[in-house]
XYZ file of C-alpha atoms in Angstrom:
655
model
C -101.795 212.800 84.091
C -101.910 216.143 82.372
C -105.804 216.378 81.312
C -107.323 217.429 78.260
C -109.121 220.519 77.830
C -112.004 220.602 79.632
C -115.046 220.218 77.278
C -117.294 223.360 76.950
C -120.277 222.563 75.070
C -121.979 225.986 74.578
C -125.607 225.925 74.094
C -126.303 228.269 70.951
C -129.227 230.659 70.742
C -132.584 229.724 69.344
C -132.463 229.126 65.609
C -133.706 231.295 62.923
C -137.143 230.925 61.055
C -136.574 227.670 58.635
C -137.645 228.941 55.285
C -139.409 225.380 54.784
C -140.040 224.354 58.370
C -141.646 225.822 61.203
C -139.459 227.585 64.169
C -141.437 225.948 66.968
C -140.437 222.147 65.595
C -137.085 222.626 65.368
C -136.661 224.967 68.587
C -138.393 222.311 70.522
C -136.231 219.550 69.013
C -133.275 221.120 70.156
C -134.739 221.798 73.479
C -135.393 218.329 73.726
C -131.736 217.422 72.657
C -130.053 219.803 75.592
C -132.012 218.475 78.427
C -131.290 214.722 77.601
C -127.605 216.080 77.379
C -128.313 217.324 80.837
C -129.160 213.863 81.918
C -126.477 212.104 80.089
C -128.281 210.929 77.098
C -126.128 212.224 74.651
C -126.566 209.689 71.870
C -130.351 210.044 72.164
C -129.698 213.915 72.025
C -127.772 213.698 68.729
C -131.093 212.024 67.176
C -132.746 215.074 68.306
C -130.648 217.274 66.477
C -130.268 215.241 63.571
C -134.199 215.403 63.465
C -133.903 219.108 63.706
C -131.445 219.471 60.825
C -133.627 217.182 58.844
C -136.234 219.672 59.086
C -133.552 222.694 58.915
C -130.447 221.848 57.061
C -129.160 225.038 57.676
C -130.054 225.708 61.442
C -126.815 226.801 63.011
C -127.932 226.035 66.572
C -128.542 222.574 65.498
C -125.324 221.726 63.945
C -123.728 223.484 66.888
C -125.793 221.545 69.364
C -125.207 218.482 67.039
C -121.437 218.881 67.391
C -121.705 219.187 71.123
C -123.136 215.746 71.230
C -120.739 214.355 68.693
C -118.011 215.266 71.415
C -119.827 213.944 74.303
C -119.933 210.725 72.474
C -116.045 211.161 71.702
C -116.644 211.186 68.196
C -114.319 214.189 67.347
C -114.352 214.371 63.856
C -118.208 214.410 63.420
C -118.029 217.002 65.672
C -115.461 218.820 63.984
C -117.383 218.396 60.763
C -120.589 219.823 62.333
C -118.780 223.117 63.622
C -117.213 223.773 60.236
C -120.514 223.165 58.603
C -121.935 226.081 61.329
C -119.357 228.768 60.377
C -119.767 228.015 56.546
C -123.317 229.210 57.092
C -122.444 231.902 60.086
C -118.847 232.835 60.237
C -119.429 235.317 62.909
C -120.905 232.881 65.327
C -118.429 232.636 68.356
C -119.900 229.851 69.854
C -118.792 227.717 66.687
C -115.433 229.018 66.772
C -114.888 228.272 70.467
C -115.913 224.655 70.134
C -114.555 224.016 66.718
C -111.008 224.962 68.532
C -111.847 223.146 71.233
C -112.569 219.738 69.574
C -109.666 220.489 67.346
C -107.363 220.638 70.347
C -108.734 217.230 71.785
C -108.445 215.563 68.580
C -104.528 216.904 68.054
C -104.793 214.557 64.731
C -103.268 215.451 61.306
C -106.017 216.929 58.627
C -106.092 214.779 55.650
C -106.230 218.168 53.575
C -102.594 218.563 52.886
C -101.512 216.717 56.180
C -101.123 220.059 57.692
C -101.262 220.031 61.438
C -104.506 220.450 63.052
C -103.309 222.773 65.833
C -102.825 225.828 63.280
C -106.251 225.489 62.588
C -107.117 225.363 66.612
C -105.173 228.591 67.298
C -106.858 230.208 64.326
C -110.348 228.968 65.724
C -109.479 230.449 69.308
C -108.348 233.896 67.450
C -111.632 234.140 65.654
C -113.524 233.755 68.699
C -111.504 236.278 70.334
C -112.069 238.633 67.464
C -115.860 238.189 68.091
C -115.624 238.119 72.019
C -112.233 239.953 72.898
C -113.544 239.416 76.728
C -114.005 235.641 76.872
C -111.925 233.916 79.297
C -112.629 230.461 78.119
C -111.634 231.472 74.446
C -108.052 232.988 76.097
C -107.777 229.686 77.985
C -108.052 227.595 74.830
C -105.512 229.880 72.766
C -103.100 229.348 75.495
C -103.619 225.552 75.071
C -103.149 225.876 71.426
C -100.002 228.063 71.740
C -98.769 225.281 74.272
C -98.707 222.651 71.577
C -96.750 224.690 69.437
C -94.214 225.472 72.045
C -94.948 229.146 72.168
C -94.271 228.948 76.233
C -94.192 232.654 76.737
C -97.415 233.569 74.770
C -99.195 230.576 76.319
C -98.563 231.761 79.557
C -99.626 235.163 78.780
C -103.184 233.809 77.463
C -103.613 232.312 80.601
C -102.665 235.191 82.684
C -105.261 237.109 80.563
C -108.059 234.453 81.288
C -107.394 234.469 84.835
C -107.717 238.322 84.922
C -111.064 238.113 83.342
C -112.150 235.208 85.495
C -109.997 235.046 88.617
C -111.669 231.729 89.690
C -110.955 229.947 86.407
C -109.410 226.607 88.010
C -108.184 225.412 84.480
C -106.291 228.615 83.773
C -104.568 228.572 86.830
C -103.561 225.067 86.808
C -102.171 225.112 83.072
C -100.027 228.124 83.728
C -98.917 226.479 86.707
C -98.241 223.403 85.183
C -96.582 224.864 82.392
C -93.923 226.961 84.478
C -93.560 223.631 86.473
C -92.737 221.686 83.382
C -90.062 224.332 82.487
C -88.414 223.787 85.886
C -88.703 219.913 85.388
C -87.188 220.731 81.918
C -84.437 222.293 83.792
C -84.510 219.790 86.440
C -85.294 222.068 89.199
C -87.775 219.664 90.934
C -87.685 221.279 94.321
C -88.909 224.623 92.549
C -91.456 222.912 90.297
C -92.822 221.104 92.946
C -93.147 224.491 95.158
C -95.015 226.410 92.091
C -97.547 223.385 91.982
C -98.158 223.482 96.047
C -98.604 227.525 95.868
C -101.220 226.609 92.858
C -102.858 223.750 95.391
C -103.322 226.227 98.114
C -105.113 228.460 95.851
C -107.305 225.668 94.931
C -107.303 222.900 97.072
C -109.662 220.765 95.345
C -108.362 220.688 91.812
C -107.532 217.198 90.798
C -105.456 218.238 88.060
C -102.956 220.046 90.357
C -102.683 216.919 92.820
C -102.347 214.831 89.798
C -99.464 217.071 88.543
C -97.856 216.777 91.652
C -98.176 212.945 91.945
C -95.824 212.897 88.656
C -93.411 215.689 89.968
C -93.272 213.889 93.338
C -92.349 210.424 91.696
C -89.739 212.230 89.299
C -87.772 213.764 92.364
C -87.586 210.641 93.822
C -90.525 211.121 96.930
C -92.132 208.056 95.808
C -94.069 207.384 99.142
C -95.508 210.879 99.122
C -96.667 210.604 95.355
C -98.085 207.262 96.282
C -100.286 208.591 98.890
C -101.404 211.594 96.978
C -102.523 208.829 94.323
C -104.047 206.678 96.709
C -106.058 209.754 97.961
C -107.238 210.966 94.710
C -108.596 207.314 93.668
C -110.170 207.332 97.201
C -112.140 210.300 96.565
C -113.144 209.153 92.982
C -112.907 205.536 92.077
C -114.602 206.131 88.869
C -111.821 208.754 87.763
C -110.368 205.683 85.791
C -107.738 207.642 84.173
C -106.199 208.195 87.428
C -107.253 205.008 88.906
C -105.556 203.299 86.213
C -102.165 205.258 87.367
C -102.672 203.999 90.817
C -102.723 200.343 89.496
C -99.792 200.447 87.499
C -98.240 202.336 90.512
C -98.847 199.298 92.908
C -96.786 196.840 90.472
C -93.876 198.548 92.204
C -94.455 198.050 95.610
C -92.172 195.128 97.035
C -94.606 194.640 100.224
C -97.911 194.231 98.795
C -98.835 190.737 98.214
C -99.935 188.742 94.358
C -103.657 188.588 96.136
C -103.888 192.487 97.148
C -102.690 193.007 93.501
C -105.415 191.232 92.244
C -107.832 192.465 94.442
C -107.170 196.033 93.354
C -107.280 195.173 89.725
C -110.625 193.419 90.205
C -112.335 196.373 92.133
C -111.349 198.603 89.120
C -112.769 196.243 86.481
C -115.795 195.628 88.330
C -116.352 199.237 88.804
C -115.332 199.836 85.267
C -117.638 197.463 83.836
C -120.482 198.674 86.033
C -120.250 202.141 84.599
C -119.877 200.816 80.870
C -122.025 198.553 79.143
C -121.035 196.128 76.758
C -121.942 196.844 73.175
C -124.281 194.301 71.455
C -121.965 192.430 68.926
C -123.027 192.483 65.175
C -124.071 189.098 63.647
C -120.988 187.295 62.149
C -120.581 183.468 60.934
C -118.642 181.344 63.732
C -116.412 179.645 61.139
C -113.576 178.220 63.302
C -111.287 178.121 60.189
C -111.390 181.234 58.540
C -109.169 183.941 57.903
C -108.776 186.434 61.228
C -109.286 189.907 61.492
C -106.764 190.719 64.361
C -106.782 194.380 65.830
C -103.630 195.561 68.102
C -104.633 198.647 70.179
C -101.822 200.806 71.350
C -100.381 204.270 72.295
C -96.898 202.761 71.591
C -96.132 202.238 68.231
C -93.139 204.576 67.732
C -89.797 204.683 69.505
C -90.719 202.707 72.570
C -90.015 199.434 74.259
C -93.495 197.780 72.938
C -91.895 198.487 69.531
C -88.793 195.960 69.631
C -91.487 193.297 70.426
C -94.293 193.913 68.065
C -92.330 194.510 64.896
C -91.128 190.980 64.297
C -94.497 189.921 65.219
C -96.352 192.135 62.598
C -93.474 191.376 59.843
C -94.086 187.836 60.580
C -97.718 187.139 60.472
C -99.058 184.665 57.965
C -101.510 186.816 55.709
C -103.088 183.472 54.598
C -104.405 183.105 58.289
C -104.787 186.982 59.576
C -105.492 190.325 58.552
C -103.873 192.992 60.778
C -105.390 195.787 61.976
C -103.143 198.580 63.957
C -105.283 201.315 66.175
C -102.599 203.868 67.026
C -103.047 206.292 70.138
C -99.749 208.104 69.575
C -99.891 211.661 69.165
C -97.251 211.872 66.596
C -95.278 209.954 64.187
C -91.267 209.134 64.138
C -89.034 206.429 61.995
C -90.442 203.552 64.082
C -94.177 204.770 63.502
C -93.722 204.491 59.613
C -92.228 200.867 60.093
C -95.052 199.708 62.257
C -97.444 201.248 59.988
C -95.777 199.841 56.650
C -96.243 196.324 58.404
C -99.774 196.761 59.199
C -102.811 195.570 56.323
C -104.901 198.276 58.112
C -103.996 201.529 59.875
C -106.447 203.504 61.791
C -105.487 206.900 63.627
C -107.117 206.776 66.952
C -105.827 209.406 68.889
C -108.976 211.704 68.144
C -111.408 208.931 68.846
C -112.627 208.167 72.132
C -113.365 205.167 73.513
C -116.993 204.996 72.066
C -116.144 206.244 68.458
C -113.180 203.624 68.523
C -115.317 201.122 69.625
C -117.760 201.734 66.694
C -114.836 201.730 64.399
C -113.583 198.327 65.713
C -116.576 196.943 64.988
C -117.234 198.448 61.370
C -113.626 196.964 60.887
C -114.997 193.463 61.439
C -112.626 192.734 63.924
C -112.644 188.877 65.164
C -109.720 189.495 67.981
C -108.805 192.710 69.765
C -105.231 192.690 71.138
C -104.473 195.229 73.893
C -100.863 196.094 74.296
C -100.884 198.863 77.034
C -103.121 197.369 80.040
C -102.548 199.605 83.003
C -99.516 201.716 81.489
C -99.792 205.358 80.269
C -102.509 206.321 77.815
C -104.790 202.596 78.545
C -107.429 202.148 76.576
C -109.077 200.196 78.932
C -112.607 201.540 78.542
C -112.485 200.686 74.952
C -111.823 197.025 76.018
C -114.901 197.281 78.795
C -116.999 197.911 75.883
C -116.158 194.748 73.981
C -116.899 195.702 70.801
C -114.896 192.413 69.310
C -115.722 188.761 69.844
C -112.780 187.565 71.386
C -110.432 189.963 73.531
C -106.937 189.342 74.826
C -103.989 191.269 76.534
C -100.439 190.975 75.974
C -97.061 192.332 76.010
C -97.382 195.995 77.434
C -98.723 194.772 80.759
C -97.655 191.865 82.879
C -100.404 191.061 84.880
C -104.398 191.004 84.903
C -106.463 194.277 83.567
C -108.833 193.287 86.324
C -111.453 193.554 82.903
C -113.578 190.066 82.896
C -114.490 191.354 79.148
C -110.706 190.580 78.213
C -110.904 186.839 77.544
C -107.529 186.007 77.435
C -104.122 186.850 78.916
C -100.985 185.718 76.961
C -97.876 184.613 78.827
C -95.574 181.602 79.365
C -95.058 179.358 81.769
C -91.914 180.521 83.269
C -93.628 184.182 84.335
C -96.858 182.171 84.963
C -96.184 178.655 86.165
C -98.994 176.336 85.427
C -101.251 176.479 88.416
C -99.471 179.334 90.413
C -101.449 182.343 88.878
C -104.476 181.457 87.438
C -106.449 182.589 90.219
C -104.934 185.858 90.250
C -106.616 186.821 86.631
C -109.818 187.769 85.623
C -108.872 186.584 82.386
C -108.136 183.001 81.068
C -104.114 182.629 80.665
C -102.963 181.471 77.349
C -99.346 180.395 77.292
C -96.363 180.447 74.658
C -94.384 177.689 74.418
C -91.111 179.354 75.017
C -91.374 182.846 76.079
C -93.736 185.759 76.055
C -91.235 188.064 74.562
C -89.975 188.286 70.785
C -87.401 190.487 70.583
C -85.813 192.687 67.673
C -83.486 195.858 68.279
C -84.320 198.509 66.163
C -80.676 200.001 66.038
C -77.483 198.262 64.694
C -75.990 196.414 67.587
C -72.212 197.241 68.492
C -69.958 194.112 69.025
C -69.769 192.543 72.505
C -66.317 194.181 74.284
C -63.938 192.348 76.160
C -64.544 192.201 80.228
C -63.628 195.278 81.923
C -62.677 193.426 85.094
C -59.967 191.817 82.911
C -58.171 195.484 82.444
C -59.330 197.021 85.796
C -58.989 194.104 88.255
C -62.421 195.179 90.464
C -65.949 194.441 89.467
C -68.613 197.199 87.563
C -72.074 196.131 88.321
C -74.683 198.243 86.252
C -78.662 198.430 86.795
C -80.080 199.602 83.248
C -83.983 199.600 84.700
C -85.930 202.795 84.888
C -85.314 204.577 88.240
C -89.131 203.797 89.418
C -88.182 200.490 89.454
C -85.713 201.183 92.528
C -86.345 200.968 96.141
C -84.801 200.829 99.430
C -84.677 196.992 99.432
C -83.119 197.010 96.094
C -80.358 199.567 97.411
C -80.211 197.049 100.681
C -79.357 193.830 98.436
C -76.937 195.514 95.676
C -75.202 197.271 98.983
C -74.561 194.014 100.094
C -73.251 192.624 96.817
C -70.995 195.669 96.694
C -69.711 194.455 100.328
C -69.106 191.278 99.260
C -66.790 192.533 96.435
C -64.477 195.189 97.702
C -63.514 197.736 95.348
C -66.797 197.376 93.171
C -68.920 199.914 91.490
C -72.241 200.335 90.686
C -73.104 202.348 87.757
C -77.324 202.955 87.587
C -78.567 204.338 84.189
C -81.843 206.109 83.563
C -81.324 208.409 86.781
C -84.001 211.098 85.617
C -82.425 214.367 87.625
C -80.069 215.353 90.546
C -82.969 214.924 93.221
C -83.294 211.318 91.982
C -79.558 210.747 92.273
C -79.774 212.194 95.811
C -82.343 209.986 96.628
C -80.419 206.911 95.242
C -77.042 207.734 97.056
C -78.926 208.678 100.282
C -80.405 205.000 99.866
C -76.931 203.315 99.647
C -75.262 205.383 102.343
C -77.869 204.069 104.727
C -76.325 200.764 103.623
C -72.926 202.036 104.554
C -71.941 202.410 100.717
C -70.188 205.513 100.260
C -71.179 207.615 97.028
C -67.743 207.114 95.399
C -68.935 203.851 94.543
C -72.262 204.862 92.873
C -72.537 206.368 89.596
C -75.677 207.983 88.450
C -76.395 208.282 84.737
C -79.122 210.198 83.130
C -80.787 209.209 79.961
C -78.087 209.062 77.005
C -78.583 208.737 73.337
C -79.055 205.271 72.035
C -75.676 204.338 70.966
C -73.908 205.716 74.223
C -76.665 203.679 75.919
C -75.429 200.232 74.006
C -72.140 201.296 74.091
C -71.924 201.837 78.082
C -71.312 197.991 78.046
C -67.647 198.216 77.253
C -67.896 199.730 81.078
C -70.041 196.924 82.695
C -69.462 193.663 83.878
C -72.657 192.381 85.155
C -76.135 193.886 84.791
C -78.121 193.841 88.213
C -82.088 193.139 87.667
C -84.723 195.381 89.361
C -86.911 193.804 91.953
C -89.901 193.250 92.202
C -90.502 195.158 89.000
C -88.300 193.019 86.854
C -86.785 194.018 83.518
C -87.963 193.136 80.067
C -86.494 195.285 77.263
C -83.361 196.007 79.326
C -82.841 192.573 79.982
C -83.045 191.845 76.569
C -80.921 194.976 75.688
C -78.228 193.925 78.285
C -78.118 190.629 77.252
C -77.434 191.468 73.536
C -74.628 193.702 74.931
C -73.145 190.737 76.140
C -73.634 191.604 79.804
C -74.994 188.274 82.159
C -78.276 189.638 84.307
C -78.428 188.404 87.545
C -82.316 188.784 88.752
C -84.171 187.423 91.871
C -87.024 185.053 91.131
C -90.474 186.689 92.586
C -93.923 185.584 93.533
C -95.466 187.910 90.894
C -95.770 187.828 87.032
C -93.975 191.237 86.938
C -91.456 189.781 89.395
C -90.425 187.214 86.570
C -90.053 188.607 83.437
C -86.151 188.694 83.290
C -86.267 184.739 84.650
C -88.595 183.948 81.469
C -85.661 185.413 79.094
C -82.836 183.710 81.307
C -84.783 180.411 81.074
C -84.938 180.683 77.681
C -81.046 181.276 77.534
C -80.306 178.501 79.331
C -79.089 180.949 82.171
C -80.907 179.451 85.216
C -78.153 179.836 87.199
C -78.419 183.742 87.214
C -81.121 183.249 88.972
C -81.372 183.579 92.784
C -84.379 182.297 94.707
C -84.292 185.679 96.961
C -82.627 188.911 97.543
C -80.442 187.352 100.349
C -79.396 184.838 98.019
C -78.018 187.268 95.381
C -74.520 188.065 96.957
C -73.723 184.129 97.095
C -74.901 183.689 93.461
C -72.760 186.709 92.438
C -69.804 184.904 94.316
C -70.180 181.844 92.710
C -70.407 183.281 89.176
C -67.912 185.677 89.310
C -65.324 182.966 90.787
C -64.257 182.353 87.273
C -63.554 185.698 85.162
C -62.479 183.378 82.063
C -65.408 181.676 82.020
C -67.737 185.262 82.301
C -65.285 186.857 79.450
C -66.312 184.045 77.452
C -69.833 183.991 78.093
C -69.972 187.872 77.341
C -68.776 187.156 73.590
C -71.362 184.259 73.446
C -74.532 185.690 74.608
C -75.323 187.987 71.500
C -75.187 184.813 69.131
C -77.152 182.875 72.135
C -80.060 185.333 72.353
C -79.983 185.505 68.223
C -80.345 181.738 67.879
C -82.837 181.224 70.646
C -86.414 181.187 70.776
C -86.477 185.112 71.968
C -85.316 186.115 68.472
C -87.018 183.468 66.211
C -89.924 185.454 65.143
C -91.009 183.104 62.387
C -91.770 180.647 64.993
C -92.892 182.863 67.965
C -95.591 184.328 65.297
C -96.878 180.842 64.448
C -97.193 179.944 68.322
C -98.942 183.073 69.014
C -101.332 182.563 65.850
C -102.192 179.239 67.346
C -103.037 181.090 70.414
C -105.323 183.571 68.676
C -106.905 180.528 66.339
C -107.705 178.945 69.589
C -109.665 181.609 71.594
C -111.214 182.063 68.109
C -112.421 178.524 68.016
C -113.668 178.285 71.256
C -115.690 181.525 70.826
C -117.189 179.513 67.525
C -117.907 176.612 69.705
C -119.697 178.807 72.646
C -123.247 178.880 71.467
C -124.512 180.556 74.805
């Protein structure tokens, strides 16, 4: 929830006389533009600045203000170009250097020239501003942000301290300093100290939402989920239109065990209504309503890298029928790795979207002539719901990254399956129309070589070892109670929990089991491990236990590929039925408990025959490979049919 650098859009001095136009005309246009900016009409302001530049192309003031308007409109590349042009005319203009640094920092993209990191130019821009105005707190603050990006932590802290010495009430400098120090403590897994540091900052700046947002993360990541959620609710209550925070709350609500499906839907619907009140839909450029033509598909995601989304989108990108679809990928990921390179190579067109705000990205989508725009993120990290609220494409769908409604009626469809969303059971819980794939909403392809299935550990150990592979944020006291009942049913059994972030979370987990009468020697908490060690851990685990109410997706596929059966609990919500969908596609419905209370009895039946389990363990990887879950060509044909269906409905709708 860490915010971008605050936008400091400085107003430059009045322009110098233009040789071929009067000073008064240019000054009047700039003044008018600034007034329009102050009224929130950045697009109209931009038009004024462009008129001024038509009269005086070398007006530095008009160029700076043009850049400011572009930044307000989230068109960061245009803003950067405008500031650079101003600097080329007047190299000693401190405002131009500062605003260039701010905009480059907000973009954090890669320059086309030589592929050099933008951050190097960002730091240089701030240092030039400070050369011209050495006691400028805002420039010291920006320099700290740039240094933080380069991991020059001590220098960044020094820059923030210098900004605070010049302007003690600077809230952003105070937050960044404390947040940076807190991050260092978190990296050392000193969660209590990190929380104390942020609370100290909050005492000095009690209304600072960024400090409170950082506390949400630290409290969540130290096993204080209730405190984190309460703080998050308060932030949204104070400002429901703070959409980045609001979307974090919606995601967090999915983890609650006592929220009803209707309550969850209403929370999303309120968000969607508010966002669509604040953000107008764009007029669609004219296009032929040809139901059979080749379609331009746009996938939007910040997760085109080593992320769970990749194992499901890569096989689809590879299997798309290029005679039917042309694929565009809009990536909001701030870096690049091997997976990014793979996804980019599988795209017909790749668009770097990290430096584009929602408005600028919507313009790019329309310029590309996208027919169907597909959201792969929902309300998870770095959501682009603002883009979809603008509805830049005729047909919009959401799939894969978020198993539930987005709350936006401008997203026309959500793609699911009949296991996760049984017909007639959840239509009323969506603002979108549900489209169901015939088998599963998942198409899995692990991105690393998989080890062979290992023998059942029970056969050599004589006691059962259960494993939980889901993220610790999916754990809760009810899961502890249910799994404790399982451990009590099998004397001598143990539970290994993976992805336990730090010792604070480990203490919370062990305390939860202790309340249920399970001693800590039967609970093993394991932190994040390398991918090879993760998949190799199956040699020590007999059975995987699925989290609830937030069920597994990627982890369920992974553990099945390891040869581990997964015991899940059927829930009423879509998010509670993802593992149910996967198991149903593998003929493993007998591993689905109807309730938490039924789980120990189910496991007692399944574990009664270790020889059968040992055989199943060897069969599972092959069963998965030959199932609809890994049949990428057929899955993609089915997906394309849904895309075509949505497009044909739009073509037939003449309203």
